[in-house]
mmCIF file of C-alpha atoms (C1' of nucleotides) in Angstrom:
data_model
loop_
_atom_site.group_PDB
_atom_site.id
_atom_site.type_symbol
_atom_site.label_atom_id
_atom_site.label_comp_id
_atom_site.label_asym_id
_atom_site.label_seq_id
_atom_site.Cartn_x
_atom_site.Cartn_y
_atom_site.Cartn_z
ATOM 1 C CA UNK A 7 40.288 26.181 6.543
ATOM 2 C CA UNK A 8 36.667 26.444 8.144
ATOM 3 C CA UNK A 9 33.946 24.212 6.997
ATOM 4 C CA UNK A 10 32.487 26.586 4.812
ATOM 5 C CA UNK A 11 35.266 27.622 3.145
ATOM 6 C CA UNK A 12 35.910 23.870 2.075
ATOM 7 C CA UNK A 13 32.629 23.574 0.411
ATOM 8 C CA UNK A 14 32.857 27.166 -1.554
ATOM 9 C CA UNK A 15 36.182 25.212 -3.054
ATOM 10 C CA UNK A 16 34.182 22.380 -3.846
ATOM 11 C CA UNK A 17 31.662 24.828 -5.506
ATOM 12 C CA UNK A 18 34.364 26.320 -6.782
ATOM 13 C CA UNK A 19 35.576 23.441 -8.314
ATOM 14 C CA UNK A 20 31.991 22.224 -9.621
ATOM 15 C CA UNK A 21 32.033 25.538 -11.834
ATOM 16 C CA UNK A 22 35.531 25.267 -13.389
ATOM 17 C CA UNK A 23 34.898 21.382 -14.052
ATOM 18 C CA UNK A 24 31.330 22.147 -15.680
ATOM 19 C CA UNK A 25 32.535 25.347 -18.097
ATOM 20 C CA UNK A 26 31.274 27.775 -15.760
ATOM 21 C CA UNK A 27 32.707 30.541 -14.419
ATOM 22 C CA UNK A 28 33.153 32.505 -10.879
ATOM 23 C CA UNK A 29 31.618 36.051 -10.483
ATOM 24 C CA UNK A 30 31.259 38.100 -7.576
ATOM 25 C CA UNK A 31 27.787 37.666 -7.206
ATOM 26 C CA UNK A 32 27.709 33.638 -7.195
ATOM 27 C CA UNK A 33 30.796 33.872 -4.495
ATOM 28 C CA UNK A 34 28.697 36.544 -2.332
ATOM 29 C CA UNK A 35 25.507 34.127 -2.690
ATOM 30 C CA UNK A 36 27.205 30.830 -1.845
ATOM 31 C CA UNK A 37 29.228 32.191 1.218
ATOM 32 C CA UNK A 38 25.547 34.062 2.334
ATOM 33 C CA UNK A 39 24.434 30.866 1.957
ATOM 34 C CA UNK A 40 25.919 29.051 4.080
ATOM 35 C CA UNK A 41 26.766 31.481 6.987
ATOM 36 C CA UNK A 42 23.180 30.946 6.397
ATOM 37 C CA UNK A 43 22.403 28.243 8.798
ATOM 38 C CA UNK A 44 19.257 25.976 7.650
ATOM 39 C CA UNK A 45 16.309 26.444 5.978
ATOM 40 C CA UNK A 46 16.458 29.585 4.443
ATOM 41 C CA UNK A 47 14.159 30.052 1.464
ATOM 42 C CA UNK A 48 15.624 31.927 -1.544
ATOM 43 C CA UNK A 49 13.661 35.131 -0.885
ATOM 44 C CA UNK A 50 15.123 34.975 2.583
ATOM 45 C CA UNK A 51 18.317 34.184 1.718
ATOM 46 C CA UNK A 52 18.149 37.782 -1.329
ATOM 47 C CA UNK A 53 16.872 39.498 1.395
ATOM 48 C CA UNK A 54 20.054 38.998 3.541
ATOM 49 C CA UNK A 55 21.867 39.752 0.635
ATOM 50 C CA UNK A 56 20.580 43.253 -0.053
ATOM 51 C CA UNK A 57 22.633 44.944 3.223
ATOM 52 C CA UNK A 58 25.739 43.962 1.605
ATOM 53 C CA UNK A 59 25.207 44.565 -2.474
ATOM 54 C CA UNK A 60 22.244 45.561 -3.429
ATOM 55 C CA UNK A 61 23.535 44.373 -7.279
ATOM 56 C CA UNK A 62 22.078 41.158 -6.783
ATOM 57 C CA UNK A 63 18.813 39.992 -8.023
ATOM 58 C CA UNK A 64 16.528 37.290 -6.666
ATOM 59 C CA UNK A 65 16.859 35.795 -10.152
ATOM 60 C CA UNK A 66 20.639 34.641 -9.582
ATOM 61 C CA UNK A 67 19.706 33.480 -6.132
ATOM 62 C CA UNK A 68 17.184 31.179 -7.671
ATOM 63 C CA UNK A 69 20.249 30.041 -10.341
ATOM 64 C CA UNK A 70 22.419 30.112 -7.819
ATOM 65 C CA UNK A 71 20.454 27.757 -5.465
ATOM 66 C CA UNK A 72 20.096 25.499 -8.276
ATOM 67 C CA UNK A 73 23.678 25.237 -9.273
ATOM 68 C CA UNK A 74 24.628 24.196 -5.271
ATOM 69 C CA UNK A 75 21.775 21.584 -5.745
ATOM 70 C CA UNK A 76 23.561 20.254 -8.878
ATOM 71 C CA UNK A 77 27.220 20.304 -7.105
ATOM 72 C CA UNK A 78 25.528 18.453 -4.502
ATOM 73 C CA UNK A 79 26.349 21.349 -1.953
ATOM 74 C CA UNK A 80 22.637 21.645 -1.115
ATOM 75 C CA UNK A 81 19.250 20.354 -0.313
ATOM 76 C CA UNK A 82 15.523 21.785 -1.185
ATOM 77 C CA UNK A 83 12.889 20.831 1.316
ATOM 78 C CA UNK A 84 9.334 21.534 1.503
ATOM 79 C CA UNK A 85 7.668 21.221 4.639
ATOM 80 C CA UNK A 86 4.101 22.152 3.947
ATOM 81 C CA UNK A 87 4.590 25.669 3.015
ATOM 82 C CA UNK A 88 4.347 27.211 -1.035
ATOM 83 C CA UNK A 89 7.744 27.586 -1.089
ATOM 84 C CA UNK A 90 11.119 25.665 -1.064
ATOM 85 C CA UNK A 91 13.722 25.861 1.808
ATOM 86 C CA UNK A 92 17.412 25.139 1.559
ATOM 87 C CA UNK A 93 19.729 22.805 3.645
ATOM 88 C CA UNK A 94 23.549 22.806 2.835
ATOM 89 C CA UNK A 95 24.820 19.524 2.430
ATOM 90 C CA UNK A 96 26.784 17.275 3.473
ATOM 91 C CA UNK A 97 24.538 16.346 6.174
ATOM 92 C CA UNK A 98 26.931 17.083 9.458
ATOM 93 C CA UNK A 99 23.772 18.011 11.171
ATOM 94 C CA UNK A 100 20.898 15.632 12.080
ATOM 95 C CA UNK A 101 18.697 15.978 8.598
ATOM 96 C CA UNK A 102 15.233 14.804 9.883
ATOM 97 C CA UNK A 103 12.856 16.980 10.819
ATOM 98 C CA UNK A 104 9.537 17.059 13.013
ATOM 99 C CA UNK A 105 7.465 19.806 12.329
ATOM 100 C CA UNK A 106 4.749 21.388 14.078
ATOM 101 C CA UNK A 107 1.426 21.801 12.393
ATOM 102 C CA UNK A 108 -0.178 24.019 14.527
ATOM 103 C CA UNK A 109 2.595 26.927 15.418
ATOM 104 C CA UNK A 110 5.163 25.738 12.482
ATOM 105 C CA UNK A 111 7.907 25.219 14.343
ATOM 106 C CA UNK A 112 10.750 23.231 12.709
ATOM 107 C CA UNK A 113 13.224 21.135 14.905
ATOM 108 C CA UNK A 114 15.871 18.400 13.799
ATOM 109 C CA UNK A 115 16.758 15.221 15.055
ATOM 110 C CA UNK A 116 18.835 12.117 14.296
ATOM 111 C CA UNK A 117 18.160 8.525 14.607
ATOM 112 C CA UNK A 118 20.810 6.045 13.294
ATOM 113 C CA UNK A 119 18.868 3.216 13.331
ATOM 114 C CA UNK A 120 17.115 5.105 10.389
ATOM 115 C CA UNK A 121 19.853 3.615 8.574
ATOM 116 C CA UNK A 122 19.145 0.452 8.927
ATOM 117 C CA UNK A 123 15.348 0.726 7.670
ATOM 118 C CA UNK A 124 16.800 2.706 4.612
ATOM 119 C CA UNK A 125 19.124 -0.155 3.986
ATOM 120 C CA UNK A 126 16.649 -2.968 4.222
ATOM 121 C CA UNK A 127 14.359 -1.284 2.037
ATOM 122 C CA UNK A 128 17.049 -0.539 -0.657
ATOM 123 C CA UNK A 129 18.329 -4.117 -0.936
ATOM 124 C CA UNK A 130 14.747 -5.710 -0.765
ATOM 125 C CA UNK A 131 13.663 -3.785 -3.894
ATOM 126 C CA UNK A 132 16.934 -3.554 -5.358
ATOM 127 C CA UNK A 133 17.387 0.286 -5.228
ATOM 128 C CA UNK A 134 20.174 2.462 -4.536
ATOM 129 C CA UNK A 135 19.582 4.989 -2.420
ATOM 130 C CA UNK A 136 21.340 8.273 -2.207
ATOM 131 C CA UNK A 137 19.160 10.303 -0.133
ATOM 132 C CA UNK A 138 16.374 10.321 1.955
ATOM 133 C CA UNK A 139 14.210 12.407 3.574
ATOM 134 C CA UNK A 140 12.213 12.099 7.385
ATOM 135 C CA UNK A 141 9.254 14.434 7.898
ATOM 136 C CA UNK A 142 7.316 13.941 11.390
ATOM 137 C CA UNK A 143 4.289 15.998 11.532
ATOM 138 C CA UNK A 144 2.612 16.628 14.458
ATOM 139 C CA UNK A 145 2.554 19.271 17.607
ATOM 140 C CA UNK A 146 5.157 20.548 19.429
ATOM 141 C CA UNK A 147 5.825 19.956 22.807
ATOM 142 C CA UNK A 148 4.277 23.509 23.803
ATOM 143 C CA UNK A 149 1.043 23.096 21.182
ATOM 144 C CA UNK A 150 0.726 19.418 22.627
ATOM 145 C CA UNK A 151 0.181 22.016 26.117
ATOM 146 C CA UNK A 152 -1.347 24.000 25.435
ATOM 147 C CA UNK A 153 -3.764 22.690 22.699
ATOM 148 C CA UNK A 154 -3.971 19.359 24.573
ATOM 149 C CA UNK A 155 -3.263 17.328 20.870
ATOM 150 C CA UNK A 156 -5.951 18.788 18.821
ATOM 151 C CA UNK A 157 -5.721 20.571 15.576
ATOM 152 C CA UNK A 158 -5.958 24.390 15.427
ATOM 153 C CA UNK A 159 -5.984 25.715 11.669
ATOM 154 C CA UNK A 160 -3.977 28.862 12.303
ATOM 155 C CA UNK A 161 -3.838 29.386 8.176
ATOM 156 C CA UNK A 162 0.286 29.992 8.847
ATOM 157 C CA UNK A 163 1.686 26.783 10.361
ATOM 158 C CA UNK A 164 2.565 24.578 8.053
ATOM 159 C CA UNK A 165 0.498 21.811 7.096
ATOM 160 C CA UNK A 166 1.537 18.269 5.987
ATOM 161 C CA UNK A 167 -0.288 18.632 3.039
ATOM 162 C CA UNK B 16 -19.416 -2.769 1.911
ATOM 163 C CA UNK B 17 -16.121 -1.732 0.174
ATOM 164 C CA UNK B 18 -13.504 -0.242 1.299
ATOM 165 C CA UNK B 19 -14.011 2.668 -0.969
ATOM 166 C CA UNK B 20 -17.875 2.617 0.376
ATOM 167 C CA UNK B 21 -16.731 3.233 3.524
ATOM 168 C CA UNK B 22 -14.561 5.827 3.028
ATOM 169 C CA UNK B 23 -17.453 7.799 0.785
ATOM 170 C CA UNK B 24 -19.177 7.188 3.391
ATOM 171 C CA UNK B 25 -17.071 8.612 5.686
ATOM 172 C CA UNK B 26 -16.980 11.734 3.949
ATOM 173 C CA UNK B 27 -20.617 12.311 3.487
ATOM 174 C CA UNK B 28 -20.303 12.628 7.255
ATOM 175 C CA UNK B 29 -17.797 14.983 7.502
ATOM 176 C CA UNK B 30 -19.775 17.089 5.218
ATOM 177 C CA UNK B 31 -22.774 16.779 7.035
ATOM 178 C CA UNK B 32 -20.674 17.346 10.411
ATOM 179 C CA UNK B 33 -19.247 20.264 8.691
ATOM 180 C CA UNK B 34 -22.674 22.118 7.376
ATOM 181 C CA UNK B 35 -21.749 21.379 3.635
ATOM 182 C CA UNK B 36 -23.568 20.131 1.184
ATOM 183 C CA UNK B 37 -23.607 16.227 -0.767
ATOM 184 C CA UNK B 38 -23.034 17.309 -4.836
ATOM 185 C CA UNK B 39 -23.106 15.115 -7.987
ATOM 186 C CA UNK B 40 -19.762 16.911 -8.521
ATOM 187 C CA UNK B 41 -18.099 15.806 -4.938
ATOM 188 C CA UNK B 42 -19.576 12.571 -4.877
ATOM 189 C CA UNK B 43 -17.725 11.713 -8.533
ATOM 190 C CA UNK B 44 -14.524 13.509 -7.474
ATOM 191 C CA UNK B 45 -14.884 11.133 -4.334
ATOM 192 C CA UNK B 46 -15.708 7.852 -5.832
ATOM 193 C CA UNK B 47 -12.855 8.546 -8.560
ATOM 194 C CA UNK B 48 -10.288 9.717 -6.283
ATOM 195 C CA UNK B 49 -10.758 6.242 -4.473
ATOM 196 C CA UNK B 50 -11.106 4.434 -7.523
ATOM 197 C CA UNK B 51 -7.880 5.909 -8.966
ATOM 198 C CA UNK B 52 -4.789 4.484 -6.331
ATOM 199 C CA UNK B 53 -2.382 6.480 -5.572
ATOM 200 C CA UNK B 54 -0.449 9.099 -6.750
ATOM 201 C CA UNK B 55 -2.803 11.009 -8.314
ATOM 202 C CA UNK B 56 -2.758 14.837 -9.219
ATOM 203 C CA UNK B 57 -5.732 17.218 -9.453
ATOM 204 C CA UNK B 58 -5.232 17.464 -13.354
ATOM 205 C CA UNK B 59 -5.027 13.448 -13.746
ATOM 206 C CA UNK B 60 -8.296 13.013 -11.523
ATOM 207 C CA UNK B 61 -9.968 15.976 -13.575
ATOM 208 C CA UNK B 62 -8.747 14.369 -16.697
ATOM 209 C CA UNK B 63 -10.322 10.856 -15.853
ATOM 210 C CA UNK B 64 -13.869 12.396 -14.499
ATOM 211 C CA UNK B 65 -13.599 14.184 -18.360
ATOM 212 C CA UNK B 66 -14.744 10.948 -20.163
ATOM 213 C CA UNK B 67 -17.952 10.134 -17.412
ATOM 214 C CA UNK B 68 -19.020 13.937 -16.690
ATOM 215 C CA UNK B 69 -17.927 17.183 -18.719
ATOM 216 C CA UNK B 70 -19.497 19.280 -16.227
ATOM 217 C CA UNK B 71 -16.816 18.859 -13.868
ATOM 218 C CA UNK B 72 -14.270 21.491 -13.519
ATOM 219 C CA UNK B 73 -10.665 21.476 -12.972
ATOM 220 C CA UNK B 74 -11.151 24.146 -9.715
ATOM 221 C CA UNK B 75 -13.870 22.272 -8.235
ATOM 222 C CA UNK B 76 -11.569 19.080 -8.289
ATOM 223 C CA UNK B 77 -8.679 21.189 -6.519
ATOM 224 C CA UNK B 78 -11.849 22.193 -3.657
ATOM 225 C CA UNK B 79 -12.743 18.829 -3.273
ATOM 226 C CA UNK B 80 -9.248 17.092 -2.708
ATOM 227 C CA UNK B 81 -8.788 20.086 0.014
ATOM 228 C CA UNK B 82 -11.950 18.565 1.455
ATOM 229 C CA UNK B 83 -10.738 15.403 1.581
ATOM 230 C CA UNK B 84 -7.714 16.474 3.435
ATOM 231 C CA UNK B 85 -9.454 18.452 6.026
ATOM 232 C CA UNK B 86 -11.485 15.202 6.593
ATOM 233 C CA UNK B 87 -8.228 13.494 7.286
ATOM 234 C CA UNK B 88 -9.130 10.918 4.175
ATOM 235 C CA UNK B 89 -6.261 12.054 1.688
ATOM 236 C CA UNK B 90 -2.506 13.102 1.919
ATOM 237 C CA UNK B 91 -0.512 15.080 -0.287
ATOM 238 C CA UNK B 92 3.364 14.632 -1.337
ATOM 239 C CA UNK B 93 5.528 16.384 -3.484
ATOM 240 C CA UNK B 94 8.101 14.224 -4.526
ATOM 241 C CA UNK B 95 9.992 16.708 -6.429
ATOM 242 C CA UNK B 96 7.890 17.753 -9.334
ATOM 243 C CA UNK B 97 5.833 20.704 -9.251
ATOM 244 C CA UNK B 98 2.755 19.866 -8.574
ATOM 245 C CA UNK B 99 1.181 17.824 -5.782
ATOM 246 C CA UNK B 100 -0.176 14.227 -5.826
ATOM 247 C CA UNK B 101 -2.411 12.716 -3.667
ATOM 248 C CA UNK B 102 -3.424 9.333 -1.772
ATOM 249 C CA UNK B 103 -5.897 8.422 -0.123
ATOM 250 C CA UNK B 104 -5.889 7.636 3.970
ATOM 251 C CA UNK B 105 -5.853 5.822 5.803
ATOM 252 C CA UNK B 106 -2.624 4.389 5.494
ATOM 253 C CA UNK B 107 -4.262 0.490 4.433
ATOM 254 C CA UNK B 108 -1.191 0.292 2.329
ATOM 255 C CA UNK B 109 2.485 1.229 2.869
ATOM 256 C CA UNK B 110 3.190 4.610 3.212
ATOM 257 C CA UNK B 111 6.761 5.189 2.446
ATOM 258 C CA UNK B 112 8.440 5.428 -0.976
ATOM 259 C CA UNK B 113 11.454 4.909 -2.468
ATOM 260 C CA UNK B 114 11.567 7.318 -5.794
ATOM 261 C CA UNK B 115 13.828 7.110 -9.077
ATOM 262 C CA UNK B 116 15.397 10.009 -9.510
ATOM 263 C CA UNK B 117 16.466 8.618 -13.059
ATOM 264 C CA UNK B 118 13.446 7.817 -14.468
ATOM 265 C CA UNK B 119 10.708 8.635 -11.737
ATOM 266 C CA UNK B 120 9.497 5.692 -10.788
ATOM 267 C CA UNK B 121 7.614 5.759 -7.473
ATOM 268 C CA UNK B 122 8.057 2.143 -5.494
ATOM 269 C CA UNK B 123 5.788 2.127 -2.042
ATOM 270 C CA UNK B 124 7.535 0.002 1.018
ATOM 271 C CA UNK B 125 6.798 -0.251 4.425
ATOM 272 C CA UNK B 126 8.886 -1.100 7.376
ATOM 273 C CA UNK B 127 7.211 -1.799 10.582
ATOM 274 C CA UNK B 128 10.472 -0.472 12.510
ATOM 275 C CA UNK B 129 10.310 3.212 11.440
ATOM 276 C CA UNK B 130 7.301 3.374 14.073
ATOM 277 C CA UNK B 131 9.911 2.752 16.882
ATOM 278 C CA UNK B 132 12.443 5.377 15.297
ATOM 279 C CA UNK B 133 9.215 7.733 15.388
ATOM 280 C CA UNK B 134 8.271 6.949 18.816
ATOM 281 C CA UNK B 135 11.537 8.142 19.850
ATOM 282 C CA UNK B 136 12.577 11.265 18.212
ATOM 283 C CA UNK B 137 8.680 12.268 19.757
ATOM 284 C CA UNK B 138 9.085 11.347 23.090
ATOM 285 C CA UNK B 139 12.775 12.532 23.710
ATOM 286 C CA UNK B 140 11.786 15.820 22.175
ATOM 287 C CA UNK B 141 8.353 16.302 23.519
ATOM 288 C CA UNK B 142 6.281 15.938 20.035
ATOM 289 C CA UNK B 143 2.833 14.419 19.366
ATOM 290 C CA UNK B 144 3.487 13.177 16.159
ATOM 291 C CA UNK B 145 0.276 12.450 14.066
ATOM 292 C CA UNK B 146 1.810 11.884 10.880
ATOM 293 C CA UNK B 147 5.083 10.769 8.860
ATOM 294 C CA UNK B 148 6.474 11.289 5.580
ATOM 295 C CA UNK B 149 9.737 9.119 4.566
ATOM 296 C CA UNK B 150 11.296 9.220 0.817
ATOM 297 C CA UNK B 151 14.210 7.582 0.023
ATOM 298 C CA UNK B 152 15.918 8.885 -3.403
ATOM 299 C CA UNK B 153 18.012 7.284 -5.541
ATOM 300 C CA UNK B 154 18.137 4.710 -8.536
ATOM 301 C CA UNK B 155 15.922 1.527 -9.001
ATOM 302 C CA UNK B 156 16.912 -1.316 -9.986
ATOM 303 C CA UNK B 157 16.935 -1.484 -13.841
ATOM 304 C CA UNK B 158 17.991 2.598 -13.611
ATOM 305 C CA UNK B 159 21.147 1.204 -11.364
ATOM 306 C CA UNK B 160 21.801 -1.676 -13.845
ATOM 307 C CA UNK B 161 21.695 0.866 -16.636
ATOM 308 C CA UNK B 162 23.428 3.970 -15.357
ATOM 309 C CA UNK B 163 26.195 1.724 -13.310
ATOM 310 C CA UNK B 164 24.602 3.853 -10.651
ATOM 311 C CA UNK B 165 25.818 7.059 -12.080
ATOM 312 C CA UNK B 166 22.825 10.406 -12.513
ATOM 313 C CA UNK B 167 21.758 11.062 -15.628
ATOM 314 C CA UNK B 168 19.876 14.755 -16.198
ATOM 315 C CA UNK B 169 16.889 13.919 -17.634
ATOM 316 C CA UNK B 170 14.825 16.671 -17.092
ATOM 317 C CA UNK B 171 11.955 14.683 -17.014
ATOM 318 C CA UNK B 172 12.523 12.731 -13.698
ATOM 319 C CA UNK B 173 12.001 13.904 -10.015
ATOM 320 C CA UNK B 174 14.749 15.232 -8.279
ATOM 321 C CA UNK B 175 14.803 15.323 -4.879
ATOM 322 C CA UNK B 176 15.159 18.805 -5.511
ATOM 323 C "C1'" DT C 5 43.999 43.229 -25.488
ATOM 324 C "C1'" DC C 6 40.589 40.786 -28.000
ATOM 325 C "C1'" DC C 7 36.928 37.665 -28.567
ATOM 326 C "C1'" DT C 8 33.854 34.331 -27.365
ATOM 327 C "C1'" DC C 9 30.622 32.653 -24.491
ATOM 328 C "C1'" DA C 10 28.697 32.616 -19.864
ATOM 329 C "C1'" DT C 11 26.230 35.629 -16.759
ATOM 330 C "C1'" DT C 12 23.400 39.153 -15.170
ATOM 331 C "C1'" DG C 13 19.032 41.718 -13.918
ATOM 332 C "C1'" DA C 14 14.610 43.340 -15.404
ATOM 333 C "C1'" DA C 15 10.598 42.157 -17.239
ATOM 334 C "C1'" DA C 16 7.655 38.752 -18.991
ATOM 335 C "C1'" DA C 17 6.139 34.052 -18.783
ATOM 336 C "C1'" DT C 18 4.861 29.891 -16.575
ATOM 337 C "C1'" DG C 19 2.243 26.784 -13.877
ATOM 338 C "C1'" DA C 20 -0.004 25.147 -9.774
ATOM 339 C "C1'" DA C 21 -3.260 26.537 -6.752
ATOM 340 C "C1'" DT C 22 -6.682 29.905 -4.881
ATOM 341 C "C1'" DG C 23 -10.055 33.857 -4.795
ATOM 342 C "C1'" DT C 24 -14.120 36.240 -7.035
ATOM 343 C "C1'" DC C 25 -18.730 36.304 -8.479
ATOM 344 C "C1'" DA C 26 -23.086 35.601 -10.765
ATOM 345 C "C1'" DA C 27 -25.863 31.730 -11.750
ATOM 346 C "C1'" DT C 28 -27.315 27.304 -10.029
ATOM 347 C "C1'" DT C 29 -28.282 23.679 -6.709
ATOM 348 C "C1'" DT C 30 -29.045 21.680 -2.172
ATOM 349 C "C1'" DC C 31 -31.773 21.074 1.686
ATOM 350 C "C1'" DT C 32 -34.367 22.761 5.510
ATOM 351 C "C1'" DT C 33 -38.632 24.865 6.659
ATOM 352 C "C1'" DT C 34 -43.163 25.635 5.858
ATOM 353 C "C1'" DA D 11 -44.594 20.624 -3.012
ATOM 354 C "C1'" DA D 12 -42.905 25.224 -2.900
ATOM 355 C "C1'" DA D 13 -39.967 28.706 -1.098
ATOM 356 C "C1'" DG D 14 -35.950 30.639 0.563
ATOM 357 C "C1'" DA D 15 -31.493 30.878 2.767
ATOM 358 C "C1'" DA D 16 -27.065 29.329 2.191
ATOM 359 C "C1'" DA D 17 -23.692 26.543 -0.047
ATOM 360 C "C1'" DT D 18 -21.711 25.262 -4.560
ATOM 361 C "C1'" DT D 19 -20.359 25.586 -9.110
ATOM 362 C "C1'" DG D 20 -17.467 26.857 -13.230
ATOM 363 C "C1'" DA D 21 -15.326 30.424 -15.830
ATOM 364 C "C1'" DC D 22 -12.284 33.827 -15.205
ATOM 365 C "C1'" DA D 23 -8.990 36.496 -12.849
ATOM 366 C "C1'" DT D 24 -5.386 36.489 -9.462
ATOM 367 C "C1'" DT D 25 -1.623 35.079 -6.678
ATOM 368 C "C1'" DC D 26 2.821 33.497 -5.734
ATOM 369 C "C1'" DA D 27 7.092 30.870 -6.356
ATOM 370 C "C1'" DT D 28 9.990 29.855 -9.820
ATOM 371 C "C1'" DT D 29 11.736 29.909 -14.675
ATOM 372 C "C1'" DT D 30 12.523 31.833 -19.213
ATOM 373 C "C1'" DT D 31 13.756 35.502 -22.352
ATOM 374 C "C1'" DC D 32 16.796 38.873 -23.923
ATOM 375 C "C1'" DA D 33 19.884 42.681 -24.448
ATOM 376 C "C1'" DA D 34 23.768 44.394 -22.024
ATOM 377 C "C1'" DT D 35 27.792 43.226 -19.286
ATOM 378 C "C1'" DG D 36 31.559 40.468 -17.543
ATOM 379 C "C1'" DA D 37 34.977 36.621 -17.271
ATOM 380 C "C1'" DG D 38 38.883 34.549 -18.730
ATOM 381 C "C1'" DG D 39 41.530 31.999 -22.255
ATOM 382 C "C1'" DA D 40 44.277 32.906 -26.553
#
DNA sequence: TCCTCATTGAAAATGAATGTCAATTTCTTT
DNA sequence: AAAGAAATTGACATTCATTTTCAATGAGGA
């Protein structure tokens, strides 16, 4: 069983243990999804979509989206941009990003010892802490080039806000 | 001086720098977006200047809090609701926040070793990174006592969508 | 098969944020 | 101090992502 299938079980399962039930266009949706790769925004995602059923409206990608948040199959990140990308979970891939404010460029990393911070900071303020998210801003190693570190407002790259 | 002083100060520059213009309206935006911590959305700030100046509108608060991030004096987050809160810069307090995803609280931390976890994902990847954002998600500590740890849908409460 | 209730897509609604524009204000130049 | 060019303002309209509404359809247990 590949990796995705497991988690369209899991999603699966989510649906008959809430009272919900399985149609073809939340099966066609969740296994676009995550053939998907990472951060794919809903539009995107309808867009890929429309080559293989055109039935399918951006509407029950939005619903759809939501539901895999709720199951805990996925993640909504926004990096700066107006609208929300999507990250399957669980996290087998590094889930901290660094993005580039100048050219918008996205690229992961991992860091264990991020761990340990996350830890420390839970237990000193007595929190629990399920997830977390890492955002480095900053440029690129090609904008650091060729814009030797200084800001360009391009109007497209994302912006930390 | 005050620290706020400073920082209005600081911003006069920028719009002198800039070719803009020093307005009652921006200068009472300013001094209350100082004057109001952290957190803060456009509507809050535009509902606080309300009681000292009518004359203030909602849009010009949005134009001035853009101002204040192009002068590198305020940050924005979204930590999962739909609009956008702001604090101000620089980073005098800790940065980081640990957010209640049952009841929304918003709990600021700092710890001093993130800057080496930073350091590295930049330099083994080739980044400049200017700026960070970390959120940790989960339950604090009366929401862990009461919900044995467990989520409760409140619709109210950020998600970390 | 029947029957109930979830689901769907289209269109309308929402809500945060931004653009438009005529009237006003700032600030430099006389 | 007065004038004039240019920026600024607020009300309104607009945009854009996302959500809600609603009538028609579909799923799946009895």
């Amino acid at each position: 069983m590949s990796d995705s299938d497991a988690r369209i079980q899991r999603f699966a399962e989510f649906l008959a243990r809430s009272g919900l039930k399985t149609t073809r266009q939340r099966d066609r949706i969740v296994r676009a999804f995550f053939a998907a790769g990472r951060h794919v925004s809903a539009e995107e995602l309808y867009h890929r979509l429309q080559t293989e059923d055109r039935g399918i409206g951006l509407v029950t990608v939005y619903r759809t989206l939501k539901l895999l948040r709720e199951a805990g199959l996925a993640t909504g990140r926004q990096f700066g941009d107006t609208y929300t990308r999507f990250d399957p979970n669980p996290a087998d891939r590094p889930h901290d990003h660094l993005i580039c404010t100048r050219c918008g460029k996205i690229q992961e990393f991992e860091d264990a010892s991020l761990h340990a911070v996350r830890e420390k900071a839970a237990r000193s303020l007595g929190f629990t802490v399920t997830e977390h998210k890492l955002e480095l801003y900053g440029f690129c190693r090609e904008c650091t080039r060729l814009a030797g570190g200084r800001p360009v407002r391009s109007g497209k790259a994302a912006r930390p806000v």
